[in-house]
mmCIF file of C-alpha atoms in Angstrom:
data_model
loop_
_atom_site.group_PDB
_atom_site.id
_atom_site.type_symbol
_atom_site.label_atom_id
_atom_site.label_comp_id
_atom_site.label_asym_id
_atom_site.label_seq_id
_atom_site.Cartn_x
_atom_site.Cartn_y
_atom_site.Cartn_z
ATOM 1 C CA MET A 1 0.000 0.000 0.000
ATOM 2 C CA GLY A 2 2.847 2.345 0.807
ATOM 3 C CA ASP A 3 4.351 1.896 -2.647
ATOM 4 C CA GLU A 4 1.023 2.596 -4.373
ATOM 5 C CA ARG A 5 0.559 5.846 -2.386
ATOM 6 C CA ASP A 6 4.031 6.995 -3.364
ATOM 7 C CA VAL A 7 3.312 6.330 -7.025
ATOM 8 C CA TRP A 8 -0.011 8.184 -6.978
ATOM 9 C CA SER A 9 1.469 11.127 -5.050
ATOM 10 C CA LYS A 10 4.250 11.466 -7.614
ATOM 11 C CA ILE A 11 1.757 11.418 -10.489
ATOM 12 C CA PHE A 12 -0.651 13.942 -8.968
ATOM 13 C CA GLY A 13 2.184 16.047 -7.592
ATOM 14 C CA ASN A 14 3.683 16.433 -11.064
ATOM 15 C CA ASN A 15 0.281 17.298 -12.522
ATOM 16 C CA ARG A 16 -0.238 19.982 -9.887
ATOM 17 C CA ARG A 17 3.120 21.554 -10.662
ATOM 18 C CA LYS A 18 2.289 21.564 -14.373
ATOM 19 C CA ASP A 19 -1.110 23.115 -13.689
ATOM 20 C CA GLN A 20 0.470 25.822 -11.554
ATOM 21 C CA LYS A 21 3.003 26.645 -14.251
ATOM 22 C CA LEU A 22 0.305 26.796 -16.920
ATOM 23 C CA PHE A 23 -1.848 28.978 -14.673
ATOM 24 C CA LEU A 24 1.014 31.418 -14.077
ATOM 25 C CA ILE A 25 1.828 31.567 -17.780
ATOM 26 C CA ALA A 26 -1.827 32.218 -18.617
ATOM 27 C CA LEU A 27 -1.968 35.039 -16.065
ATOM 28 C CA GLY A 28 1.153 36.598 -17.558
ATOM 29 C CA VAL A 29 -0.219 36.486 -21.095
ATOM 30 C CA LEU A 30 -3.558 37.911 -19.946
ATOM 31 C CA GLY A 31 -1.802 40.773 -18.164
ATOM 32 C CA ILE A 32 0.218 41.648 -21.280
ATOM 33 C CA LEU A 33 -2.934 41.652 -23.422
ATOM 34 C CA MET A 34 -4.762 43.904 -20.961
ATOM 35 C CA LEU A 35 -1.893 46.389 -20.962
ATOM 36 C CA ALA A 36 -1.762 46.408 -24.754
ATOM 37 C CA PHE A 37 -5.498 46.979 -25.199
ATOM 38 C CA GLY A 38 -5.536 49.535 -22.396
ATOM 39 C CA SER A 39 -2.834 51.666 -24.039
ATOM 40 C CA LEU A 40 -4.594 51.554 -27.420
ATOM 41 C CA GLY A 41 -8.230 51.993 -26.528
ATOM 42 C CA GLY A 42 -8.267 52.958 -22.877
ATOM 43 C CA ARG A 43 -10.234 55.894 -21.621
ATOM 44 C CA GLN A 44 -8.377 59.105 -21.011
ATOM 45 C CA THR A 45 -8.533 60.673 -17.591
ATOM 46 C CA PRO A 46 -11.060 63.546 -17.734
ATOM 47 C CA GLN A 47 -9.421 66.963 -17.388
ATOM 48 C CA PRO A 48 -10.792 69.406 -14.821
ATOM 49 C CA PRO A 49 -12.853 72.281 -16.264
ATOM 50 C CA GLU A 50 -10.852 75.343 -17.243
ATOM 51 C CA THR A 51 -11.145 78.207 -14.834
ATOM 52 C CA LYS A 52 -11.903 81.539 -16.483
ATOM 53 C CA VAL A 53 -9.555 84.261 -15.363
ATOM 54 C CA LEU A 54 -10.193 87.891 -16.225
ATOM 55 C CA SER A 55 -6.979 89.052 -17.866
ATOM 56 C CA GLN A 56 -5.610 92.541 -17.531
ATOM 57 C CA SER A 57 -6.532 93.346 -21.140
ATOM 58 C CA GLU A 58 -10.216 92.553 -20.370
ATOM 59 C CA THR A 59 -10.562 94.638 -17.237
ATOM 60 C CA PRO A 60 -12.907 97.664 -17.360
ATOM 61 C CA VAL A 61 -10.060 100.130 -16.676
ATOM 62 C CA LYS A 62 -6.953 99.728 -18.862
ATOM 63 C CA ALA A 63 -3.968 101.645 -17.561
ATOM 64 C CA ASP A 64 -1.904 100.946 -20.692
ATOM 65 C CA THR A 65 -4.530 102.629 -22.925
ATOM 66 C CA ALA A 66 -5.148 105.736 -20.806
ATOM 67 C CA LYS A 67 -3.551 108.012 -23.388
ATOM 68 C CA LEU A 68 -5.617 106.564 -26.224
ATOM 69 C CA LYS A 69 -8.744 106.898 -24.106
ATOM 70 C CA THR A 70 -8.009 110.588 -23.528
ATOM 71 C CA LEU A 71 -7.596 111.181 -27.263
ATOM 72 C CA ASP A 72 -10.915 109.463 -27.949
ATOM 73 C CA GLU A 73 -12.699 111.637 -25.387
ATOM 74 C CA GLU A 74 -11.156 114.801 -26.809
ATOM 75 C CA GLU A 75 -12.226 113.884 -30.336
ATOM 76 C CA TYR A 76 -15.737 112.976 -29.182
ATOM 77 C CA LEU A 77 -16.243 116.305 -27.382
ATOM 78 C CA ALA A 78 -14.777 118.256 -30.303
ATOM 79 C CA LYS A 79 -17.162 116.643 -32.801
ATOM 80 C CA ARG A 80 -20.165 117.354 -30.597
ATOM 81 C CA LEU A 81 -19.156 120.985 -30.133
ATOM 82 C CA GLU A 82 -18.565 121.371 -33.878
ATOM 83 C CA THR A 83 -22.104 120.144 -34.547
ATOM 84 C CA MET A 84 -23.620 122.612 -32.082
ATOM 85 C CA LEU A 85 -21.561 125.612 -33.183
ATOM 86 C CA GLY A 86 -22.242 124.840 -36.838
ATOM 87 C CA GLN A 87 -25.948 125.407 -36.228
ATOM 88 C CA ILE A 88 -25.405 129.056 -35.290
ATOM 89 C CA ASN A 89 -26.499 131.350 -38.089
ATOM 90 C CA GLY A 90 -23.568 132.869 -39.982
ATOM 91 C CA VAL A 91 -20.853 130.598 -38.529
ATOM 92 C CA GLY A 92 -20.175 128.640 -41.729
ATOM 93 C CA ALA A 93 -17.536 125.898 -41.671
ATOM 94 C CA VAL A 94 -16.101 125.317 -38.203
ATOM 95 C CA ASP A 95 -13.361 123.151 -36.705
ATOM 96 C CA VAL A 96 -12.898 122.524 -32.974
ATOM 97 C CA SER A 97 -9.954 121.145 -31.026
ATOM 98 C CA ILE A 98 -10.258 120.289 -27.322
ATOM 99 C CA ARG A 99 -7.490 119.354 -24.901
ATOM 100 C CA LEU A 100 -8.293 117.576 -21.642
ATOM 101 C CA GLU A 101 -6.172 117.396 -18.500
ATOM 102 C CA GLY A 102 -6.642 113.639 -18.329
ATOM 103 C CA SER A 103 -9.137 110.879 -18.987
ATOM 104 C CA THR A 104 -12.380 109.935 -17.278
ATOM 105 C CA VAL A 105 -11.812 108.310 -13.881
ATOM 106 C CA SER A 106 -14.143 105.525 -12.760
ATOM 107 C CA GLU A 107 -14.792 104.895 -9.075
ATOM 108 C CA TYR A 108 -15.937 101.422 -8.001
ATOM 109 C CA ALA A 109 -17.984 100.269 -5.022
ATOM 110 C CA VAL A 110 -16.018 98.859 -2.078
ATOM 111 C CA ASN A 111 -17.275 97.063 1.022
ATOM 112 C CA VAL A 112 -15.358 98.512 3.968
ATOM 113 C CA THR A 113 -14.981 96.533 7.195
ATOM 114 C CA THR A 114 -13.854 98.356 10.351
ATOM 115 C CA ASP A 115 -12.147 96.470 13.176
ATOM 116 C CA LYS A 116 -11.943 98.349 16.489
ATOM 117 C CA ARG A 117 -10.238 97.011 19.602
ATOM 118 C CA VAL A 118 -10.184 98.745 22.987
ATOM 119 C CA THR A 119 -7.656 97.660 25.618
ATOM 120 C CA ASP A 120 -8.235 98.748 29.220
ATOM 121 C CA GLU A 121 -5.371 97.975 31.588
ATOM 122 C CA ASN A 122 -3.694 99.179 34.754
ATOM 123 C CA ASP A 123 0.068 99.552 35.035
ATOM 124 C CA GLN A 124 2.204 98.604 38.037
ATOM 125 C CA GLU A 125 1.686 101.997 39.631
ATOM 126 C CA GLY A 126 -2.081 101.641 39.477
ATOM 127 C CA ALA A 127 -2.623 104.106 36.644
ATOM 128 C CA ARG A 128 -5.333 103.200 34.169
ATOM 129 C CA ARG A 129 -4.510 103.168 30.472
ATOM 130 C CA VAL A 130 -7.015 102.761 27.647
ATOM 131 C CA THR A 131 -5.686 101.950 24.172
ATOM 132 C CA THR A 132 -7.833 101.960 21.035
ATOM 133 C CA ASP A 133 -6.693 100.219 17.854
ATOM 134 C CA GLN A 134 -8.757 100.654 14.706
ATOM 135 C CA SER A 135 -8.166 99.181 11.263
ATOM 136 C CA GLU A 136 -10.127 99.152 8.024
ATOM 137 C CA SER A 137 -10.151 96.688 5.142
ATOM 138 C CA GLY A 138 -11.947 97.009 1.823
ATOM 139 C CA GLN A 139 -13.225 94.465 -0.680
ATOM 140 C CA LEU A 140 -14.263 95.348 -4.221
ATOM 141 C CA VAL A 141 -17.952 94.764 -4.972
ATOM 142 C CA VAL A 142 -18.360 92.623 -8.099
ATOM 143 C CA VAL A 143 -21.178 91.093 -10.126
ATOM 144 C CA ARG A 144 -20.972 87.957 -12.251
ATOM 145 C CA ALA A 145 -21.548 88.445 -15.968
ATOM 146 C CA GLU A 146 -23.238 85.951 -18.297
ATOM 147 C CA GLN A 147 -19.843 84.667 -19.472
ATOM 148 C CA GLY A 148 -18.853 83.867 -15.890
ATOM 149 C CA TYR A 149 -16.525 86.837 -15.435
ATOM 150 C CA GLU A 150 -16.624 89.016 -12.339
ATOM 151 C CA ILE A 151 -17.066 92.720 -13.129
ATOM 152 C CA PRO A 152 -16.571 95.497 -10.549
ATOM 153 C CA VAL A 153 -19.620 97.607 -9.704
ATOM 154 C CA MET A 154 -19.002 101.207 -10.792
ATOM 155 C CA GLU A 155 -20.375 103.964 -8.564
ATOM 156 C CA ARG A 156 -19.587 107.030 -10.665
ATOM 157 C CA GLU A 157 -17.388 108.495 -13.388
ATOM 158 C CA ILE A 158 -15.395 111.702 -12.900
ATOM 159 C CA SER A 159 -14.922 113.654 -16.118
ATOM 160 C CA PRO A 160 -11.559 115.374 -16.645
ATOM 161 C CA ALA A 161 -11.204 119.141 -16.655
ATOM 162 C CA VAL A 162 -10.841 120.952 -19.978
ATOM 163 C CA ALA A 163 -7.341 122.345 -20.481
ATOM 164 C CA GLY A 164 -8.099 124.395 -23.581
ATOM 165 C CA VAL A 165 -10.457 124.892 -26.553
ATOM 166 C CA LEU A 166 -9.638 126.172 -30.032
ATOM 167 C CA VAL A 167 -12.483 127.174 -32.370
ATOM 168 C CA VAL A 168 -11.705 127.972 -36.012
ATOM 169 C CA ALA A 169 -14.753 129.243 -37.936
ATOM 170 C CA GLU A 170 -15.435 131.122 -41.158
ATOM 171 C CA GLY A 171 -17.908 133.446 -39.463
ATOM 172 C CA ALA A 172 -15.416 134.432 -36.747
ATOM 173 C CA ARG A 173 -14.398 137.413 -38.891
ATOM 174 C CA ASP A 174 -17.624 139.024 -37.765
ATOM 175 C CA PRO A 175 -17.169 140.266 -34.161
ATOM 176 C CA ARG A 176 -20.798 139.456 -33.381
ATOM 177 C CA ILE A 177 -20.466 135.839 -34.608
ATOM 178 C CA LYS A 178 -17.129 135.526 -32.813
ATOM 179 C CA ALA A 179 -18.720 136.603 -29.542
ATOM 180 C CA GLN A 180 -21.530 134.091 -30.020
ATOM 181 C CA LEU A 181 -19.029 131.291 -30.669
ATOM 182 C CA PHE A 182 -17.078 132.256 -27.563
ATOM 183 C CA GLN A 183 -20.155 132.357 -25.333
ATOM 184 C CA ALA A 184 -21.590 129.126 -26.755
ATOM 185 C CA THR A 185 -18.297 127.283 -26.188
ATOM 186 C CA GLN A 186 -18.014 128.521 -22.615
ATOM 187 C CA THR A 187 -21.596 127.524 -21.850
ATOM 188 C CA ALA A 188 -21.419 124.094 -23.496
ATOM 189 C CA LEU A 189 -18.196 122.996 -21.786
ATOM 190 C CA GLY A 190 -18.432 125.017 -18.571
ATOM 191 C CA VAL A 191 -14.855 126.159 -19.057
ATOM 192 C CA GLU A 192 -13.135 129.387 -17.986
ATOM 193 C CA ALA A 193 -12.915 132.201 -20.513
ATOM 194 C CA HIS A 194 -9.100 132.266 -20.603
ATOM 195 C CA LYS A 195 -9.053 128.662 -21.887
ATOM 196 C CA ILE A 196 -11.050 129.480 -25.056
ATOM 197 C CA LEU A 197 -9.622 130.844 -28.297
ATOM 198 C CA VAL A 198 -11.850 131.690 -31.289
ATOM 199 C CA VAL A 199 -10.147 132.590 -34.588
ATOM 200 C CA PRO A 200 -11.385 133.072 -38.179
ATOM 201 C CA LYS A 201 -10.971 130.239 -40.655
ATOM 202 C CA LYS A 202 -8.746 130.764 -43.699
ATOM 203 C CA LEU A 203 -10.808 131.323 -46.849
#
């Protein structure tokens, strides 16, 4: 009986070793196939949504274009004044040039938080000392636009002062028309008299 058990154990033992080897080989092949198919047709990891950032060129106030903005405002005011002065009887052709001291300044709403601390203490000699510390911090008030951008809330715009006005008109040869042009310019722009010059246009 002992010899028969030894024979059977050798047979089944060899078969088990072969099965284990085949099983390990099959696992290895399966792993290689999975890696190959995964690299070819695997799903890509989804990227997080892009965060919209308001760049400096898209902000409401552009410091780098302040000069261009001033020129645009000067041209706009000059064209409007030309249209009004041209409607005065006897003026004829008229050209206007306006110089501003700067560009329009926009002021934006700010939430201000005030932090006040009062310290009441007595020193070693028994004297009472009260110390007050106060600090303020501000946060810009913004609204969210349809595109998802945050836009500051503007409270008011401060127009620049007029540095000078030049009016060149055909009718300025007539003292009466010249006086009307002068008065109309001063009234329309609210500017001081010494900043206005009215001259006749070359024929």
